[in-house]
XYZ file of C-alpha atoms in Angstrom:
473
model
C 53.681 108.925 92.361
C 50.241 107.437 91.156
C 50.086 103.981 93.192
C 48.518 101.409 94.319
C 47.759 99.153 97.263
C 46.107 96.197 98.350
C 44.623 95.781 101.977
C 46.694 93.073 103.368
C 45.977 91.173 106.673
C 46.756 92.770 109.910
C 45.743 91.325 113.986
C 42.955 93.431 114.981
C 43.074 95.930 117.460
C 41.102 95.162 120.463
C 37.667 97.445 121.209
C 37.049 100.001 121.773
C 39.112 101.703 119.552
C 39.910 105.309 119.477
C 41.333 106.761 116.432
C 42.390 110.898 116.387
C 44.129 113.044 113.631
C 48.069 112.411 112.912
C 50.602 114.178 114.045
C 51.788 114.845 110.478
C 48.786 115.827 109.554
C 48.031 118.267 112.080
C 51.630 119.976 111.862
C 50.833 120.776 108.416
C 47.629 122.115 109.587
C 49.678 124.669 111.768
C 51.831 125.341 109.278
C 49.390 126.092 106.654
C 48.276 128.881 109.459
C 51.371 130.119 109.918
C 52.262 130.731 106.498
C 48.608 132.588 106.364
C 49.254 134.603 109.455
C 52.783 136.034 107.507
C 51.110 136.572 105.054
C 48.458 138.724 106.327
C 51.070 140.460 107.844
C 52.437 141.238 104.785
C 49.344 142.793 103.445
C 48.467 144.212 105.962
C 52.253 146.449 105.888
C 51.098 147.282 102.728
C 50.761 144.414 100.065
C 48.653 144.385 97.100
C 45.268 144.829 96.910
C 44.353 141.095 95.752
C 46.356 140.205 99.050
C 43.194 140.668 100.853
C 42.300 136.499 99.489
C 44.989 135.742 102.151
C 42.408 136.184 104.837
C 40.135 134.459 103.026
C 43.156 131.267 102.913
C 43.824 131.566 106.962
C 40.354 131.422 108.006
C 40.160 128.324 105.713
C 43.438 127.109 107.102
C 42.190 127.817 110.659
C 38.980 126.062 110.156
C 40.872 122.614 108.747
C 43.396 123.077 111.747
C 40.698 123.077 114.229
C 38.734 120.190 112.456
C 42.235 118.312 112.638
C 42.417 118.497 116.612
C 38.614 117.847 117.168
C 38.562 114.468 115.180
C 37.962 111.445 117.110
C 36.254 108.114 115.888
C 35.370 105.760 118.478
C 34.067 102.304 118.199
C 32.963 100.372 120.466
C 30.187 97.675 121.893
C 27.754 100.311 121.792
C 28.310 101.587 118.296
C 30.127 104.584 116.282
C 31.268 107.554 117.275
C 32.790 110.557 115.402
C 33.069 114.203 116.670
C 34.102 116.032 113.910
C 34.111 120.712 113.293
C 31.109 121.641 115.750
C 29.200 118.158 116.361
C 29.796 114.497 117.651
C 27.630 112.195 115.423
C 26.060 108.083 117.135
C 26.179 105.424 115.111
C 24.807 102.433 116.706
C 25.128 98.761 116.162
C 21.170 98.536 114.803
C 21.223 101.239 113.129
C 23.762 100.017 110.725
C 22.895 98.658 107.300
C 26.073 98.100 105.695
C 29.592 98.782 105.612
C 31.729 99.498 102.056
C 35.692 99.862 102.389
C 36.812 102.859 100.360
C 40.158 101.918 101.624
C 43.282 104.427 101.195
C 45.722 105.563 104.069
C 43.112 107.557 105.336
C 41.018 104.073 106.296
C 38.082 105.357 104.869
C 34.761 103.076 105.538
C 31.574 104.181 104.302
C 28.585 103.260 107.062
C 25.372 103.019 105.591
C 22.268 103.781 107.951
C 18.713 103.008 107.806
C 16.921 106.237 108.496
C 19.919 108.833 107.684
C 22.274 109.430 104.865
C 25.302 107.739 104.695
C 28.264 108.476 106.923
C 31.721 108.422 106.173
C 34.253 107.992 108.844
C 38.568 107.633 108.686
C 41.271 106.269 110.078
C 39.712 102.956 110.725
C 42.586 99.914 110.595
C 41.108 97.330 107.887
C 41.860 94.550 110.498
C 38.742 95.882 112.163
C 36.114 96.116 109.603
C 35.174 92.555 109.894
C 34.561 92.952 113.549
C 32.648 96.184 113.412
C 30.484 93.810 110.571
C 29.830 91.352 113.308
C 29.206 93.774 115.906
C 26.206 95.351 112.976
C 25.253 91.771 112.725
C 26.325 92.047 108.641
C 28.117 88.942 107.163
C 31.721 88.529 107.359
C 33.602 87.570 103.970
C 36.964 85.529 104.311
C 39.092 88.390 103.436
C 38.525 92.043 103.540
C 37.658 93.597 100.185
C 40.962 94.730 97.802
C 41.404 98.266 97.801
C 43.268 100.935 95.769
C 44.640 104.476 96.329
C 46.558 106.410 93.917
C 47.638 110.131 94.290
C 50.058 112.434 92.289
C 53.918 112.084 92.296
C 55.565 115.068 94.704
C 57.453 115.871 91.756
C 55.177 117.763 90.192
C 55.287 120.392 93.072
C 58.842 121.181 91.195
C 56.949 122.445 88.490
C 53.717 123.555 89.943
C 55.405 126.193 92.355
C 57.723 127.988 90.217
C 54.083 128.404 87.722
C 52.540 129.305 90.559
C 55.291 132.261 91.903
C 55.225 133.206 87.934
C 51.287 133.658 87.524
C 51.498 135.906 91.378
C 54.117 137.794 89.468
C 51.871 138.536 86.370
C 48.909 139.536 89.050
C 50.626 141.900 90.607
C 52.622 143.477 87.112
C 50.448 147.139 87.335
C 52.782 147.815 90.088
C 55.378 147.950 87.982
C 54.910 148.397 84.549
C 51.612 149.956 83.360
C 52.254 150.513 79.744
C 50.776 147.936 76.970
C 49.897 144.473 78.105
C 49.787 145.312 81.584
C 45.773 144.041 81.476
C 46.491 141.401 79.581
C 49.033 140.108 81.813
C 46.389 141.140 84.917
C 43.985 138.977 83.574
C 45.868 136.162 82.853
C 47.898 135.884 86.269
C 44.474 135.799 87.772
C 43.221 132.950 85.797
C 46.883 130.971 85.810
C 47.156 132.031 89.810
C 43.548 130.344 90.004
C 44.478 126.999 88.520
C 48.217 126.609 89.278
C 46.574 126.993 93.169
C 44.264 124.003 92.527
C 47.395 122.081 90.935
C 48.848 122.706 94.154
C 46.107 121.278 96.264
C 45.605 118.122 93.794
C 49.212 117.077 94.431
C 49.596 117.789 98.293
C 46.075 117.136 99.221
C 44.342 115.040 95.981
C 44.020 110.949 96.247
C 41.627 108.819 94.178
C 40.590 105.387 95.989
C 37.711 102.911 95.189
C 36.657 99.499 96.452
C 33.792 97.247 95.362
C 31.342 99.626 96.596
C 32.352 102.622 94.519
C 34.772 105.177 93.951
C 35.876 108.007 96.427
C 38.464 110.551 94.721
C 39.663 113.967 96.995
C 40.374 116.569 94.295
C 42.484 119.430 96.068
C 39.217 120.619 98.450
C 36.160 118.860 97.392
C 35.111 114.777 97.865
C 33.169 112.763 95.627
C 31.844 109.256 96.078
C 30.464 107.827 93.442
C 28.800 104.030 93.661
C 29.758 101.794 90.710
C 26.267 101.511 89.516
C 26.575 105.049 88.210
C 29.810 104.919 86.669
C 29.342 105.331 82.918
C 32.669 104.418 81.875
C 36.701 106.104 82.979
C 38.048 108.366 79.928
C 41.653 108.849 79.554
C 42.522 112.757 78.361
C 45.623 114.203 77.126
C 46.499 117.108 78.919
C 49.604 119.299 77.538
C 52.253 117.827 79.782
C 50.786 114.594 80.540
C 47.618 112.341 81.018
C 44.477 111.991 83.474
C 41.487 109.692 83.904
C 37.538 111.328 83.620
C 34.943 109.149 85.933
C 31.824 109.642 83.378
C 28.545 109.863 86.001
C 25.987 111.517 83.465
C 25.663 113.862 83.698
C 28.591 114.847 85.249
C 32.208 114.519 84.614
C 34.484 114.026 87.766
C 38.190 114.602 87.001
C 40.015 112.219 89.142
C 42.830 113.245 91.398
C 45.156 110.344 89.822
C 46.068 108.490 88.184
C 47.685 111.347 86.607
C 50.495 112.454 84.706
C 51.943 116.068 84.371
C 55.117 117.779 84.277
C 57.955 115.738 86.054
C 55.663 113.658 87.039
C 55.379 110.592 84.248
C 54.464 107.113 85.361
C 55.463 104.179 83.443
C 52.960 102.238 85.536
C 49.898 104.584 84.606
C 47.847 102.276 82.245
C 48.314 99.620 84.371
C 46.846 101.738 87.010
C 43.733 102.354 85.180
C 42.686 98.967 84.337
C 43.772 98.251 88.293
C 41.189 100.861 89.156
C 38.519 99.885 86.665
C 39.147 96.824 87.465
C 37.772 97.249 91.233
C 33.561 97.159 90.573
C 31.934 93.886 89.952
C 30.881 95.138 86.785
C 32.642 95.917 83.320
C 34.120 99.241 83.242
C 34.884 100.468 79.641
C 37.932 102.667 79.551
C 38.265 105.010 76.816
C 41.135 106.635 75.651
C 40.955 109.946 74.177
C 43.238 111.380 70.708
C 46.543 112.859 71.907
C 45.316 115.598 68.984
C 43.835 116.986 72.354
C 46.901 117.531 74.017
C 47.031 121.024 71.222
C 43.639 121.930 72.102
C 45.003 123.528 75.413
C 48.041 125.818 74.107
C 45.995 126.671 71.144
C 43.021 128.052 73.365
C 45.578 129.535 75.708
C 47.237 131.497 72.913
C 44.142 132.688 71.458
C 42.573 133.560 74.354
C 46.155 135.676 74.807
C 45.964 136.971 71.654
C 42.632 138.377 71.924
C 43.204 139.922 75.596
C 46.479 141.736 73.806
C 43.989 142.859 70.689
C 41.607 144.014 73.056
C 44.308 146.154 74.255
C 44.621 147.481 70.528
C 48.345 146.996 70.203
C 48.045 149.135 66.407
C 48.183 152.435 68.760
C 51.283 151.951 70.115
C 54.278 153.648 68.953
C 56.565 150.255 67.998
C 53.181 149.509 65.456
C 54.424 148.690 61.869
C 52.994 152.245 60.291
C 53.321 154.194 63.709
C 55.367 157.345 64.010
C 54.432 158.704 67.135
C 57.106 160.119 68.951
C 58.355 158.190 71.914
C 60.200 160.443 73.250
C 60.927 165.312 73.409
C 63.738 166.535 73.392
C 65.098 169.235 77.091
C 63.208 172.629 75.497
C 66.168 175.175 77.026
C 68.711 174.700 74.117
C 66.396 175.178 71.327
C 64.862 178.404 72.149
C 67.876 179.710 73.415
C 69.631 181.849 71.199
C 65.747 183.110 70.102
C 65.277 184.002 73.433
C 68.279 186.310 73.658
C 67.023 187.874 70.231
C 63.631 188.564 71.735
C 63.904 188.901 75.562
C 65.609 191.901 76.486
C 68.883 190.573 79.522
C 67.232 187.273 78.990
C 67.829 185.820 82.232
C 66.874 180.894 82.979
C 63.803 181.674 85.059
C 62.253 177.984 84.801
C 63.416 174.683 83.676
C 61.229 171.364 84.220
C 60.914 167.634 82.675
C 58.339 165.403 84.215
C 56.994 161.825 82.658
C 53.341 161.788 84.491
C 53.156 158.429 82.731
C 49.824 159.629 80.438
C 52.050 162.950 79.953
C 55.367 163.690 79.450
C 56.537 167.785 79.358
C 59.744 169.773 79.045
C 59.127 173.442 79.301
C 61.931 176.454 79.711
C 61.197 179.992 80.220
C 63.268 182.997 79.984
C 62.445 186.333 81.647
C 63.450 190.015 81.381
C 65.245 190.580 84.285
C 62.782 192.650 86.977
C 59.965 192.574 84.587
C 57.307 189.692 83.813
C 57.769 189.834 80.539
C 59.862 187.448 78.677
C 59.768 183.463 76.345
C 58.053 180.057 76.957
C 58.947 176.887 75.334
C 56.850 173.928 76.172
C 56.828 170.443 74.905
C 54.166 167.897 75.669
C 54.181 164.603 74.304
C 51.030 162.355 74.802
C 51.081 158.571 74.829
C 48.092 156.352 74.242
C 45.617 156.284 76.907
C 43.516 153.416 77.364
C 41.721 153.136 73.764
C 42.706 156.437 72.600
C 45.863 156.842 70.836
C 48.357 159.636 71.404
C 47.964 161.714 68.365
C 44.193 161.451 69.315
C 44.778 162.861 72.649
C 47.344 165.663 71.786
C 43.932 166.815 68.764
C 41.897 166.967 71.529
C 44.109 169.467 73.590
C 44.777 171.383 70.341
C 40.987 171.986 69.270
C 41.273 173.663 72.883
C 43.794 175.800 71.831
C 41.784 176.684 69.116
C 38.938 177.533 70.859
C 40.258 180.185 72.699
C 40.570 182.489 68.875
C 43.285 182.962 66.709
C 43.987 182.162 63.568
C 45.372 178.803 61.481
C 49.119 178.984 60.715
C 49.874 177.014 57.637
C 52.777 174.916 56.793
C 54.044 174.495 59.963
C 53.073 170.655 61.876
C 50.367 169.171 60.729
C 48.339 171.899 62.810
C 48.819 174.979 64.246
C 47.101 178.034 66.143
C 48.276 181.478 66.451
C 46.639 184.467 69.052
C 48.514 187.681 68.934
C 48.149 191.458 69.544
C 49.284 194.635 70.350
C 50.471 194.823 74.269
C 51.406 198.148 75.728
C 55.187 198.766 75.008
C 54.906 195.590 73.031
C 53.432 192.365 71.540
C 51.643 188.503 73.238
C 51.976 186.077 70.965
C 50.818 182.191 71.539
C 51.794 179.581 69.527
C 50.616 176.197 69.628
C 51.709 173.551 66.796
C 51.284 169.667 66.708
C 52.555 167.102 64.724
C 51.183 163.458 65.531
C 51.542 163.010 68.962
C 53.187 165.871 70.000
C 52.266 169.765 71.468
C 54.180 172.662 70.821
C 53.830 175.807 72.305
C 55.456 178.839 72.390
C 53.994 181.503 74.213
C 56.248 185.668 74.071
C 55.248 188.732 76.070
C 57.644 191.336 75.850
C 58.803 194.561 74.012
C 58.942 193.881 70.479
C 56.350 193.935 68.170
C 53.919 191.549 66.460
C 55.784 191.602 63.087
C 59.130 191.066 64.945
C 58.191 188.625 67.163
C 55.822 186.513 65.305
C 58.573 184.726 62.846
C 61.092 184.365 65.480
C 58.140 182.343 67.008
C 57.471 180.286 63.875
C 61.302 179.830 63.233
C 61.505 178.479 67.131
C 58.508 176.149 66.289
C 60.253 175.000 63.523
C 63.105 173.709 65.005
C 61.721 172.726 67.972
C 59.404 170.253 66.108
C 62.894 169.256 64.236
C 64.527 167.948 67.164
C 61.697 165.282 67.511
C 62.047 161.919 66.500
C 59.099 160.781 65.276
C 59.549 156.600 63.967
């Protein structure tokens, strides 16, 4: 929870002072590396393509762990030495121009150097700061400056973790559903995964510290230090489930890690915390509270983005859209053509039966053959669902036009479009009848001993009956 602390006097440890990262910090780093190793293992075992991001996260976790293990602060009569990830920085006392306590559990102290930029060291006990000032020849105040520390309640994890899981599920939804809404859900999951990952880092690592010199804010990963002289005002901004504080330092605006409220992490001391933060400055800092109506903009913006994404997927092409009467299923072809096959094919034998659903097309095929020959009858249903921005009907029309390009003549009164190719063959006839109704294509192919005059009416009868079996919603 956002909380504030005031530094209290304590016995100063004798110099030299040697400090390293706490065991808890190192244990946390080991845990993050272990989780990263497990995640990468699952990725190489056949995880989704986006799982490659775990390689980057594992690398960051390893770097953080190495930095935590290597960190070492030494304060003695020679000066201040800080060992970081790759090198050690030493500041002799005659180089120190100022010391500013930033406060917080990390004991952050900003060292102003005469010839170089400021250096921040952590894990400095507040009671050691007066002795450090004396060693540097700086004035020592009677009391150490008060400090302020605030962070988000850990109870926020109760919604951040489930929300992150939902976002990752949306991100991988196309592995299980590749129809309408899957693209929007994937893009939404990508955005939300980034937002909730950031929220998780804020809950775990975010903190705001302030002293007389300025504000030190750690939001997720980045750390920013802002002197009070650069602060124009503090703004209390409503969010959908709480409030947050924004530090305005023109031309930038910095969202503070705390004070902050979120879902399941209310803080009755939020307003007092804001006033206490502003009171840390030696100058008057304005606190501006934004209207509560602003929190309505977040869900409205999210709803607008979701609706825009969904509309870009053209829902009017879906069969459930009002006024769209495309078919969603096709029947088994064999029962439909059984009796016609008995009349057209001598001694018919079921030679083939298949139903396939490839996602972008569905088929149902049945073939009857005259025993011992290649003569026979084939009935084939083909249903075209929408594919991207093309409706099922448009795809069926394209296939129908391909069939018409092979020659033949149109047939009136049969479906939305019908085309017939027929001809006499040795000892019989060949007929190819293609019929389209909306997004369903029906093909009747006959090669047998019946003459065209007998076979053609039977083929047309079969086509009408087959179309009647399809339900167009």
